[in-house]
Coordinates of N, CA, C and O in Angstrom, one line a residue:
R1 N -8.8 -13.8 21.1 CA -8.1 -12.7 21.7 C -7.6 -13.1 23.1 O -6.6 -12.6 23.5
R2 N -8.4 -13.9 23.8 CA -8.0 -14.2 25.1 C -6.7 -14.9 25.2 O -5.8 -14.6 26.0
L3 N -6.5 -15.9 24.3 CA -5.2 -16.7 24.3 C -4.0 -15.8 24.0 O -3.0 -15.9 24.6
G4 N -4.2 -14.8 23.1 CA -3.1 -13.9 22.7 C -2.7 -13.0 23.8 O -1.5 -12.6 23.8
K5 N -3.5 -12.8 24.8 CA -3.1 -12.0 26.0 C -2.9 -12.9 27.2 O -1.9 -12.7 28.0
A6 N -3.7 -13.9 27.4 CA -3.6 -14.8 28.6 C -2.3 -15.5 28.7 O -1.6 -15.5 29.8
L7 N -1.9 -16.2 27.6 CA -0.6 -17.0 27.7 C 0.6 -16.1 27.9 O 1.4 -16.4 28.8
P8 N 0.8 -15.0 27.1 CA 2.0 -14.2 27.4 C 2.0 -13.6 28.9 O 3.0 -13.6 29.5
N9 N 0.8 -13.2 29.3 CA 0.7 -12.7 30.7 C 1.0 -13.7 31.7 O 1.6 -13.5 32.8
M10 N 0.5 -14.9 31.5 CA 0.8 -16.0 32.4 C 2.3 -16.3 32.5 O 2.8 -16.6 33.5
M11 N 2.9 -16.3 31.3 CA 4.3 -16.6 31.2 C 5.1 -15.5 32.0 O 6.1 -15.8 32.7
K12 N 4.7 -14.3 31.8 CA 5.4 -13.2 32.6 C 5.2 -13.4 34.1 O 6.1 -13.1 34.8
A13 N 4.0 -13.7 34.5 CA 3.7 -13.9 35.9 C 4.5 -15.1 36.4 O 5.1 -15.0 37.5
L14 N 4.6 -16.2 35.6 CA 5.4 -17.3 36.0 C 6.9 -16.9 36.2 O 7.6 -17.3 37.1
Q15 N 7.4 -16.1 35.3 CA 8.8 -15.6 35.3 C 9.0 -14.9 36.6 O 10.1 -14.9 37.1
G16 N 8.0 -14.2 37.1 CA 8.2 -13.4 38.3 C 8.1 -14.1 39.6 O 8.3 -13.6 40.7
L17 N 7.7 -15.4 39.6 CA 7.5 -16.2 40.8 C 8.9 -16.7 41.3 O 9.9 -16.7 40.6
E18 N 8.8 -17.2 42.5 CA 10.0 -17.8 43.1 C 10.5 -19.0 42.3 O 9.7 -19.7 41.7
P19 N 11.8 -19.2 42.3 CA 12.4 -20.4 41.5 C 11.7 -21.7 41.9 O 11.5 -22.6 41.0
E20 N 11.4 -21.9 43.2 CA 10.8 -23.2 43.6 C 9.4 -23.4 43.0 O 9.1 -24.5 42.6
V21 N 8.7 -22.3 42.9 CA 7.3 -22.3 42.3 C 7.4 -22.6 40.8 O 6.7 -23.4 40.3
Q22 N 8.4 -21.9 40.2 CA 8.6 -22.2 38.8 C 9.0 -23.6 38.5 O 8.4 -24.2 37.6
S23 N 9.8 -24.2 39.4 CA 10.2 -25.6 39.2 C 9.1 -26.5 39.4 O 8.9 -27.5 38.6
R24 N 8.2 -26.3 40.4 CA 7.1 -27.2 40.6 C 6.1 -27.1 39.4 O 5.6 -28.1 39.0
F25 N 5.9 -25.9 38.9 CA 5.0 -25.7 37.8 C 5.6 -26.5 36.6 O 4.8 -27.2 35.9
C26 N 6.8 -26.3 36.3 CA 7.4 -26.9 35.1 C 7.5 -28.4 35.3 O 7.3 -29.2 34.3
E27 N 7.7 -28.9 36.5 CA 7.7 -30.4 36.7 C 6.3 -30.9 36.5 O 6.2 -32.0 35.9
G28 N 5.3 -30.2 36.9 CA 3.9 -30.7 36.7 C 3.6 -30.7 35.2 O 3.0 -31.7 34.7
V29 N 4.0 -29.7 34.5 CA 3.7 -29.6 33.1 C 4.5 -30.7 32.4 O 4.0 -31.4 31.5
A30 N 5.8 -30.8 32.7 CA 6.6 -31.8 32.1 C 6.1 -33.2 32.3 O 6.1 -34.0 31.3
H31 N 5.7 -33.5 33.5 CA 5.2 -34.9 33.8 C 4.0 -35.2 32.9 O 3.8 -36.3 32.4
S32 N 3.1 -34.2 32.7 CA 1.9 -34.4 31.9 C 2.2 -34.4 30.4 O 1.5 -35.0 29.6
L33 N 3.2 -33.6 30.0 CA 3.5 -33.4 28.6 C 4.3 -34.6 28.0 O 4.2 -34.9 26.8
L34 N 5.1 -35.3 28.9 CA 6.0 -36.3 28.4 C 5.3 -37.3 27.5 O 5.9 -37.7 26.5
P35 N 4.1 -37.9 27.9 CA 3.5 -38.9 27.0 C 3.2 -38.3 25.6 O 3.0 -39.1 24.6
H36 N 3.1 -37.0 25.4 CA 2.7 -36.4 24.2 C 3.9 -35.7 23.5 O 3.7 -35.0 22.5
M37 N 5.1 -36.0 23.9 CA 6.2 -35.2 23.3 C 6.5 -35.5 21.9 O 6.9 -34.7 21.1
E38 N 6.2 -36.7 21.4 CA 6.4 -37.0 20.0 C 5.7 -36.1 19.1 O 6.2 -35.5 18.2
E39 N 4.4 -36.0 19.4 CA 3.6 -35.1 18.5 C 3.9 -33.6 18.8 O 3.9 -32.8 17.9
L40 N 4.2 -33.2 20.0 CA 4.5 -31.8 20.3 C 5.8 -31.4 19.8 O 6.0 -30.2 19.3
S41 N 6.8 -32.3 19.7 CA 8.1 -31.9 19.2 C 8.1 -31.7 17.7 O 9.0 -31.2 17.2
Q42 N 7.0 -32.2 17.1 CA 6.9 -32.0 15.6 C 6.2 -30.7 15.2 O 6.1 -30.4 14.0
L43 N 5.7 -29.9 16.2 CA 5.0 -28.7 15.9 C 6.0 -27.7 15.3 O 7.2 -27.6 15.8
S44 N 5.6 -26.9 14.4 CA 6.4 -25.8 13.9 C 6.0 -24.5 14.3 O 6.8 -23.6 14.5
M45 N 4.7 -24.3 14.6 CA 4.2 -23.0 15.0 C 4.6 -21.8 14.1 O 4.7 -20.7 14.5
G46 N 4.9 -22.1 12.9 CA 5.2 -21.0 11.9 C 6.5 -20.4 12.2 O 6.7 -19.2 12.0
C47 N 7.5 -21.1 12.8 CA 8.7 -20.5 13.2 C 9.9 -20.8 12.2 O 11.0 -20.6 12.5
H48 N 9.5 -21.2 11.0 CA 10.5 -21.4 10.0 C 11.1 -20.0 9.5 O 10.3 -19.0 9.4
K49 N 12.3 -20.0 9.3 CA 13.0 -18.7 8.9 C 12.4 -18.3 7.5 O 12.4 -19.1 6.6
Q50 N 12.0 -17.1 7.4 CA 11.5 -16.6 6.1 C 12.4 -15.5 5.6 O 12.6 -14.5 6.2
D51 N 13.0 -15.8 4.4 CA 13.9 -14.8 3.8 C 13.1 -13.8 3.0 O 12.1 -14.2 2.4
K52 N 13.4 -12.5 3.1 CA 12.7 -11.5 2.4 C 13.3 -11.2 1.0 O 12.8 -10.3 0.3
G53 N 14.3 -11.9 0.7 CA 15.0 -11.7 -0.6 C 15.9 -10.5 -0.6 O 16.4 -10.1 -1.7
K54 N 16.2 -10.0 0.5 CA 17.2 -8.9 0.6 C 18.4 -9.4 1.3 O 18.5 -10.4 2.0
G55 N 19.5 -8.6 1.1 CA 20.7 -9.0 1.8 C 21.8 -9.4 0.9 O 21.8 -9.0 -0.3
K56 N 22.8 -10.1 1.4 CA 24.0 -10.4 0.6 C 23.8 -11.6 -0.3 O 24.7 -12.0 -1.1
G57 N 22.7 -12.3 -0.2 CA 22.6 -13.5 -1.1 C 23.2 -14.7 -0.5 O 23.8 -14.7 0.6
K58 N 23.2 -15.8 -1.2 CA 23.8 -17.1 -0.7 C 25.3 -16.9 -0.4 O 25.8 -17.4 0.6
E59 N 26.0 -16.3 -1.3 CA 27.5 -16.2 -1.0 C 27.8 -15.5 0.3 O 28.6 -15.9 1.1
G60 N 27.1 -14.4 0.6 CA 27.3 -13.6 1.8 C 26.9 -14.5 3.0 O 27.6 -14.4 4.0
K61 N 25.8 -15.2 2.9 CA 25.4 -16.1 4.1 C 26.4 -17.2 4.3 O 26.8 -17.5 5.5
Q62 N 26.9 -17.8 3.3 CA 27.9 -18.9 3.4 C 29.2 -18.3 4.0 O 29.8 -18.9 4.9
L63 N 29.6 -17.1 3.6 CA 30.8 -16.5 4.1 C 30.6 -16.2 5.6 O 31.5 -16.5 6.4
K64 N 29.5 -15.7 5.9 CA 29.2 -15.4 7.3 C 29.3 -16.6 8.2 O 29.9 -16.7 9.2
R65 N 28.7 -17.7 7.7 CA 28.7 -19.0 8.5 C 30.1 -19.5 8.6 O 30.4 -20.1 9.6
S66 N 30.9 -19.4 7.5 CA 32.2 -20.0 7.5 C 33.1 -19.3 8.5 O 34.1 -19.8 9.0
K67 N 32.8 -18.0 8.8 CA 33.6 -17.3 9.7 C 33.3 -17.6 11.2 O 34.1 -17.3 12.1
L68 N 32.1 -18.2 11.5 CA 31.8 -18.5 12.8 C 32.6 -19.7 13.3 O 32.9 -20.6 12.6
D69 N 32.9 -19.7 14.6 CA 33.7 -20.7 15.2 C 32.8 -21.7 15.9 O 32.1 -21.3 16.8
Y70 N 32.7 -22.9 15.4 CA 31.9 -23.9 16.1 C 32.7 -24.9 16.9 O 32.3 -26.0 17.1
G71 N 33.9 -24.5 17.3 CA 34.7 -25.3 18.2 C 35.3 -26.5 17.4 O 35.8 -26.4 16.3
A72 N 35.4 -27.7 18.1 CA 36.0 -28.9 17.5 C 35.3 -29.4 16.3 O 35.8 -30.0 15.4
N73 N 34.0 -29.0 16.2 CA 33.2 -29.4 15.0 C 33.0 -28.3 14.0 O 32.0 -28.1 13.5
A74 N 34.1 -27.7 13.7 CA 34.1 -26.5 12.8 C 33.6 -26.9 11.4 O 33.1 -26.0 10.7
N75 N 33.7 -28.1 11.0 CA 33.2 -28.5 9.6 C 31.8 -28.9 9.6 O 31.2 -29.1 8.6
Q76 N 31.1 -29.0 10.8 CA 29.7 -29.4 10.9 C 28.9 -28.2 11.1 O 29.3 -27.1 11.6
K77 N 27.6 -28.3 10.7 CA 26.7 -27.2 10.9 C 26.4 -27.1 12.4 O 26.5 -28.1 13.1
P78 N 26.1 -25.9 12.9 CA 25.8 -25.8 14.3 C 24.4 -26.5 14.6 O 23.7 -26.8 13.7
F79 N 24.2 -26.7 15.9 CA 22.9 -27.4 16.3 C 21.7 -26.7 15.7 O 20.8 -27.3 15.2
S80 N 21.7 -25.4 15.8 CA 20.6 -24.6 15.3 C 21.1 -23.2 14.9 O 21.7 -22.6 15.7
E81 N 20.8 -22.8 13.7 CA 21.1 -21.5 13.3 C 20.0 -20.5 13.6 O 20.1 -19.3 13.5
G82 N 18.8 -21.1 14.0 CA 17.7 -20.2 14.3 C 17.7 -19.9 15.8 O 18.6 -20.1 16.5
G83 N 16.6 -19.2 16.2 CA 16.5 -18.8 17.6 C 15.1 -19.0 18.1 O 14.2 -19.4 17.3
G84 N 14.9 -18.6 19.3 CA 13.5 -18.6 19.8 C 12.9 -19.9 19.8 O 13.4 -21.0 20.2
L85 N 11.6 -20.0 19.4 CA 10.8 -21.2 19.4 C 11.4 -22.3 18.5 O 11.4 -23.4 18.9
R86 N 12.0 -21.9 17.4 CA 12.6 -22.9 16.5 C 13.7 -23.6 17.3 O 13.8 -24.9 17.2
K87 N 14.6 -22.9 18.0 CA 15.7 -23.5 18.7 C 15.1 -24.4 19.8 O 15.6 -25.6 20.0
F88 N 14.1 -24.0 20.5 CA 13.5 -24.8 21.6 C 12.9 -26.1 21.0 O 13.2 -27.2 21.6
L89 N 12.2 -26.0 19.9 CA 11.6 -27.2 19.3 C 12.7 -28.1 18.8 O 12.5 -29.4 18.9
L90 N 13.8 -27.6 18.2 CA 14.8 -28.4 17.7 C 15.5 -29.2 18.9 O 15.9 -30.4 18.7
R91 N 15.7 -28.5 20.0 CA 16.2 -29.2 21.2 C 15.3 -30.3 21.7 O 15.8 -31.4 22.1
L92 N 14.0 -30.0 21.7 CA 13.1 -31.1 22.1 C 13.2 -32.3 21.2 O 13.2 -33.4 21.6
R93 N 13.2 -32.0 19.9 CA 13.3 -33.1 18.9 C 14.6 -33.9 19.1 O 14.6 -35.1 19.0
A94 N 15.7 -33.2 19.3 CA 17.0 -33.9 19.5 C 17.0 -34.8 20.8 O 17.5 -35.9 20.7
L95 N 16.4 -34.3 21.9 CA 16.3 -35.1 23.1 C 15.4 -36.3 22.8 O 15.7 -37.4 23.3
Q96 N 14.3 -36.1 22.1 CA 13.4 -37.1 21.8 C 14.0 -38.2 21.0 O 13.9 -39.4 21.3
E97 N 14.8 -37.8 19.9 CA 15.4 -38.8 19.0 C 16.6 -39.5 19.7 O 16.8 -40.7 19.4
A98 N 17.2 -38.8 20.7 CA 18.3 -39.5 21.4 C 17.8 -40.4 22.5 O 18.6 -41.1 23.1
G99 N 16.5 -40.4 22.8 CA 16.0 -41.2 23.8 C 16.3 -40.6 25.2 O 16.2 -41.3 26.2
S100 N 16.6 -39.4 25.3 CA 17.0 -38.7 26.5 C 15.9 -37.9 27.2 O 16.2 -37.2 28.2
M101 N 14.7 -38.0 26.6 CA 13.7 -37.2 27.2 C 13.1 -37.8 28.4 O 12.5 -38.9 28.3
T102 N 13.2 -37.2 29.5 CA 12.6 -37.6 30.8 C 11.8 -36.4 31.3 O 12.1 -35.2 30.9
S103 N 11.0 -36.6 32.2 CA 10.2 -35.5 32.8 C 11.2 -34.5 33.5 O 11.0 -33.3 33.5
E104 N 12.2 -35.0 34.1 CA 13.2 -34.2 34.8 C 14.0 -33.3 33.8 O 14.2 -32.1 34.0
T105 N 14.3 -33.9 32.7 CA 15.0 -33.2 31.6 C 14.1 -32.1 31.1 O 14.6 -30.9 30.9
L106 N 12.9 -32.4 30.8 CA 12.0 -31.5 30.2 C 11.7 -30.4 31.2 O 11.6 -29.2 30.8
A107 N 11.5 -30.7 32.5 CA 11.2 -29.7 33.5 C 12.4 -28.7 33.6 O 12.2 -27.5 33.6
S108 N 13.6 -29.2 33.6 CA 14.8 -28.3 33.7 C 14.9 -27.4 32.5 O 15.2 -26.3 32.6
M109 N 14.6 -28.0 31.3 CA 14.6 -27.2 30.1 C 13.5 -26.1 30.1 O 13.8 -25.0 29.7
L110 N 12.4 -26.5 30.6 CA 11.3 -25.5 30.7 C 11.6 -24.3 31.6 O 11.4 -23.2 31.3
V111 N 12.2 -24.7 32.8 CA 12.6 -23.7 33.7 C 13.6 -22.7 33.1 O 13.5 -21.5 33.2
A112 N 14.6 -23.3 32.4 CA 15.7 -22.5 31.8 C 15.1 -21.6 30.7 O 15.6 -20.5 30.4
W113 N 14.1 -22.1 30.0 CA 13.5 -21.3 28.9 C 12.3 -20.4 29.2 O 11.8 -19.8 28.4
I114 N 12.0 -20.3 30.5 CA 10.8 -19.5 30.9 C 11.0 -18.1 30.3 O 10.1 -17.5 29.7
P115 N 12.1 -17.4 30.5 CA 12.2 -16.0 30.0 C 12.1 -16.0 28.5 O 11.4 -15.1 27.9
S116 N 12.7 -16.9 27.8 CA 12.6 -16.9 26.3 C 11.2 -17.2 25.8 O 10.7 -16.6 24.9
L117 N 10.5 -18.2 26.5 CA 9.2 -18.6 26.1 C 8.2 -17.4 26.4 O 7.2 -17.2 25.7
A118 N 8.5 -16.7 27.5 CA 7.6 -15.5 27.8 C 7.7 -14.5 26.7 O 6.7 -13.9 26.2
R119 N 9.0 -14.2 26.2 CA 9.2 -13.2 25.1 C 8.6 -13.7 23.8 O 7.9 -13.0 23.1
I120 N 8.7 -15.0 23.6 CA 8.1 -15.6 22.3 C 6.6 -15.5 22.4 O 6.0 -15.0 21.4
A121 N 6.0 -15.8 23.5 CA 4.5 -15.7 23.6 C 4.1 -14.2 23.4 O 3.0 -14.0 22.8
E122 N 4.8 -13.3 24.0 CA 4.5 -11.9 23.8 C 4.6 -11.5 22.4 O 3.7 -10.8 21.8
R123 N 5.7 -11.8 21.7 CA 5.9 -11.4 20.3 C 4.8 -12.1 19.4 O 4.4 -11.5 18.4
R124 N 4.4 -13.3 19.7 CA 3.4 -14.0 18.9 C 2.0 -13.9 19.4 O 1.2 -14.8 19.1
S125 N 1.7 -12.9 20.1 CA 0.3 -12.8 20.7 C -0.7 -12.7 19.6 O -1.8 -13.4 19.7
E126 N -0.5 -12.0 18.5 CA -1.4 -12.0 17.4 C -1.6 -13.3 16.8 O -2.7 -13.7 16.4
Q127 N -0.5 -14.0 16.6 CA -0.5 -15.4 16.0 C -1.3 -16.3 16.9 O -2.1 -17.1 16.4
L128 N -1.1 -16.2 18.2 CA -1.9 -17.0 19.2 C -3.4 -16.7 19.1 O -4.2 -17.6 19.1
K129 N -3.7 -15.4 19.0 CA -5.1 -15.0 18.8 C -5.7 -15.6 17.6 O -6.8 -16.2 17.6
D130 N -5.0 -15.6 16.4 CA -5.5 -16.1 15.2 C -5.6 -17.7 15.3 O -6.6 -18.2 14.8
L131 N -4.6 -18.3 15.9 CA -4.7 -19.8 16.1 C -6.0 -20.1 16.9 O -6.7 -21.1 16.5
A132 N -6.3 -19.4 17.9 CA -7.4 -19.7 18.8 C -8.7 -19.5 18.0 O -9.7 -20.2 18.1
Q133 N -8.8 -18.4 17.2 CA -10.0 -18.1 16.4 C -10.2 -19.2 15.3 O -11.4 -19.5 15.0
N134 N -9.2 -19.7 14.7 CA -9.3 -20.6 13.6 C -9.4 -22.1 14.1 O -9.5 -23.0 13.4
G135 N -9.2 -22.3 15.4 CA -9.3 -23.6 16.0 C -7.9 -24.2 16.2 O -7.2 -24.4 15.2
L136 N -7.6 -24.5 17.4 CA -6.3 -25.1 17.7 C -6.2 -26.6 17.2 O -7.2 -27.3 17.4
N137 N -5.1 -27.0 16.8 CA -5.0 -28.4 16.4 C -4.9 -29.3 17.7 O -4.6 -28.7 18.8
P138 N -5.2 -30.6 17.6 CA -5.2 -31.4 18.9 C -4.0 -31.3 19.7 O -4.1 -31.2 21.0
P139 N -2.7 -31.4 19.2 CA -1.6 -31.3 20.1 C -1.5 -30.0 20.8 O -1.2 -30.0 22.0
L140 N -1.8 -28.9 20.2 CA -1.8 -27.6 20.9 C -2.9 -27.5 21.9 O -2.7 -26.9 23.0
Q141 N -4.1 -28.1 21.6 CA -5.2 -28.1 22.6 C -4.8 -28.9 23.8 O -5.0 -28.4 25.0
K142 N -4.1 -30.0 23.6 CA -3.6 -30.8 24.7 C -2.6 -30.1 25.6 O -2.6 -30.1 26.8
M143 N -1.6 -29.4 24.9 CA -0.6 -28.7 25.6 C -1.2 -27.5 26.4 O -0.9 -27.4 27.6
L144 N -2.2 -26.8 25.8 CA -2.8 -25.7 26.6 C -3.6 -26.3 27.8 O -3.6 -25.6 28.8
A145 N -4.3 -27.4 27.6 CA -5.0 -28.0 28.7 C -4.1 -28.4 29.8 O -4.4 -28.2 31.0
I146 N -2.9 -28.9 29.5 CA -2.0 -29.3 30.5 C -1.5 -28.0 31.3 O -1.4 -28.0 32.5
I147 N -1.1 -27.0 30.5 CA -0.7 -25.7 31.1 C -1.8 -25.2 32.0 O -1.5 -24.7 33.1
Q148 N -3.0 -25.2 31.5 CA -4.1 -24.6 32.2 C -4.3 -25.4 33.5 O -4.5 -24.8 34.6
E149 N -4.3 -26.7 33.5 CA -4.4 -27.6 34.7 C -3.4 -27.3 35.7 O -3.6 -27.2 36.9
Q150 N -2.1 -27.1 35.3 CA -1.0 -26.8 36.2 C -1.1 -25.4 36.8 O -0.9 -25.2 37.9
A151 N -1.6 -24.5 35.9 CA -1.7 -23.1 36.4 C -2.8 -23.0 37.5 O -2.7 -22.2 38.4
A152 N -3.9 -23.9 37.3 CA -5.0 -23.9 38.3 C -4.5 -24.3 39.7 O -5.2 -23.9 40.7
T153 N -3.4 -25.0 39.8 CA -2.9 -25.5 41.1 C -1.7 -24.7 41.5 O -1.1 -25.0 42.6
T154 N -1.3 -23.6 40.8 CA -0.2 -22.8 41.1 C -0.6 -21.5 41.7 O -1.3 -20.8 41.0
P155 N -0.1 -21.1 42.9 CA -0.5 -19.8 43.4 C 0.0 -18.7 42.4 O 1.0 -18.8 41.7
H156 N -0.8 -17.6 42.3 CA -0.6 -16.5 41.5 C -0.8 -16.7 40.0 O -0.6 -15.8 39.2
L157 N -1.1 -18.0 39.6 CA -1.4 -18.3 38.2 C -2.9 -18.7 38.0 O -3.3 -19.0 36.9
K158 N -3.6 -18.9 39.1 CA -5.0 -19.4 39.0 C -5.9 -18.5 38.1 O -6.7 -19.1 37.4
R159 N -5.7 -17.2 38.2 CA -6.6 -16.4 37.3 C -6.3 -16.6 35.9 O -7.2 -16.4 35.0
Y160 N -5.1 -16.9 35.5 CA -4.8 -17.2 34.1 C -5.4 -18.6 33.7 O -5.8 -18.8 32.5
A161 N -5.5 -19.5 34.6 CA -6.0 -20.8 34.3 C -7.5 -20.7 33.9 O -8.0 -21.4 33.0
A162 N -8.2 -19.8 34.6 CA -9.6 -19.6 34.2 C -9.8 -19.1 32.8 O -10.7 -19.5 32.1
V163 N -8.9 -18.2 32.4 CA -9.0 -17.6 31.1 C -8.6 -18.7 30.0 O -9.2 -18.8 29.0
L164 N -7.5 -19.4 30.3 CA -7.1 -20.5 29.4 C -8.1 -21.6 29.2 O -8.2 -22.2 28.2
A165 N -8.9 -21.8 30.3 CA -9.9 -22.8 30.2 C -11.0 -22.5 29.2 O -11.7 -23.4 28.7
K166 N -11.2 -21.2 29.0 CA -12.3 -20.7 28.1 C -11.8 -20.7 26.6 O -12.7 -20.5 25.7
V167 N -10.6 -20.9 26.4 CA -10.1 -20.9 25.0 C -10.5 -22.1 24.2 O -10.5 -23.2 24.6

């Protein structure tokens, strides 16, 4: 239960901090996460699109996609048709595969995604609670430990670090 509340609340608090503080936090997280990016970029976190069997069917979806303008690459699929966490993870994978992943790139990406990641953490608070109860896998444990360590050194986030340390 603690993780389901602590992580979204920490992300909201981070979002409300000065841009310089956000940047320092994200740079610290990025520097520590970079050696683990291969395993972290493979996480799915249950963000695969789930169809409910309702709607226009395949023909309607194909028609809708064909009407979208993808610019000069109109015959290619877009980078990601998903959103939220799926889009974030796909971008991480693309940077990793292209060999463009640096701590600076990751930090700037994290800063840009703070609002989205805060909303994702809020929407998935029950899932986070369930993950914590069932035991986090090693990559998620490592990621949370890194976030917790950085929060412990960031003003206004220290109280969240104490809660994350108990997860």
